[in-house]
Structure formats: C-alpha cells, structure tokens
XYZ file of C-alpha atoms in Angstrom:
73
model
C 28.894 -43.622 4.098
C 28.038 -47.179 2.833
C 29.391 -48.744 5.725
C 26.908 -46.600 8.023
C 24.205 -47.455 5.168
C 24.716 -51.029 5.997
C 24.598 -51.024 9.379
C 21.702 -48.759 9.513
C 19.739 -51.440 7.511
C 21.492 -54.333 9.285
C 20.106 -53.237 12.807
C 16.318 -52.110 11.134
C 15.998 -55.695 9.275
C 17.261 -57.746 12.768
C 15.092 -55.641 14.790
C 11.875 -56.040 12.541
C 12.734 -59.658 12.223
C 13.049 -60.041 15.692
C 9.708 -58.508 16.402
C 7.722 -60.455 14.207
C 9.496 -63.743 15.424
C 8.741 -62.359 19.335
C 5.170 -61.190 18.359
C 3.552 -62.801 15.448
C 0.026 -62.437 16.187
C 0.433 -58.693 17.039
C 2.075 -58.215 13.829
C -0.790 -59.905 11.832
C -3.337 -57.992 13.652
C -1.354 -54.672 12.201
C -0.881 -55.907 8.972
C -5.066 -57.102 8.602
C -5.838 -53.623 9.953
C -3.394 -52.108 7.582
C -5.005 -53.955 4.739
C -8.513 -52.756 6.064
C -7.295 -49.467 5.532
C -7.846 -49.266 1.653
C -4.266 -47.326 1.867
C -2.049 -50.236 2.875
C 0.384 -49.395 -0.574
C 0.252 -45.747 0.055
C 0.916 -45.974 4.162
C 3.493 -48.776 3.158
C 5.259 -46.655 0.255
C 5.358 -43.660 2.336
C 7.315 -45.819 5.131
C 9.582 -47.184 2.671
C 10.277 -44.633 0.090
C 13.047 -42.471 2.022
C 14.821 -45.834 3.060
C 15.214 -46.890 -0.693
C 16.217 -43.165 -1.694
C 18.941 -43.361 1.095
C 19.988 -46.823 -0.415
C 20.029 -45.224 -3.406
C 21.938 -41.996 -2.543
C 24.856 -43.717 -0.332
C 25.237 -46.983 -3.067
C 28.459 -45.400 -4.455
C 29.095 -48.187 -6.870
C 26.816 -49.024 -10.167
C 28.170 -52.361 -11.701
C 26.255 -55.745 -11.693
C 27.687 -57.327 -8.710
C 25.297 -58.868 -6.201
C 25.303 -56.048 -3.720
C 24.031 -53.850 -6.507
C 21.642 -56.425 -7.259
C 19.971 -56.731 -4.069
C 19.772 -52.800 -4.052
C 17.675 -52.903 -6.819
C 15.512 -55.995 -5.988
C-alpha cells in the first residue's frame, strides 16, 4: 500500500509541477482569484485534507527517518 501511496503522489506532484511550469500565468490568475475568494484556506484545506489523511493512513512506519519526516512537514 505505500508503494501505491508513493506513486499516487509521485504522478499528482509531476503533473502539478508540470502545469505550473507549462502555464504560469494561468496558474497565477487561479491562485489571485482564489485569494479574492476570502476562502482560499478553507477551499485549499478541503483539497488537501483527504490527501494528508491517506498519507497518514498508508505510512506504515512511525520512526524518525526522513521519509517520516517529510510526511509530517
């Protein structure tokens, strides 16, 4: 299960990477209107909430090593 939690999060981070290398100005124009919002922490928690709960569901190890560490950061 961790390997398919890594390369779940592998493929998400390249492909968000890639699109905001391919499309900068696109991806500031969401991010300002986002931020005109008022709810730019909420909308952004609510995205990002069930990805750290799977992180922390599948992380079958809990000693300070460095994977664990970048969980948690």
């Amino acid at each position: 299960m961790q390997i398919l939690a890594e390369q779940y999060f592998a493929i998400a981070l390249i492909i968000v990477g890639l699109s905001h290398a391919v499309q900068p100005k696109l991806c500031l124009e969401f991010f300002s209107a986002l931020d005109r919002t008022g709810f730019a922490g909420l909308i952004v928690a609510l995205y990002s909430l069930p990805q750290g709960m799977f992180l922390l569901v599948v992380h079958n190890e809990w000693s300070w090593t460095p994977p664990v560490i970048l969980t948690v950061a």
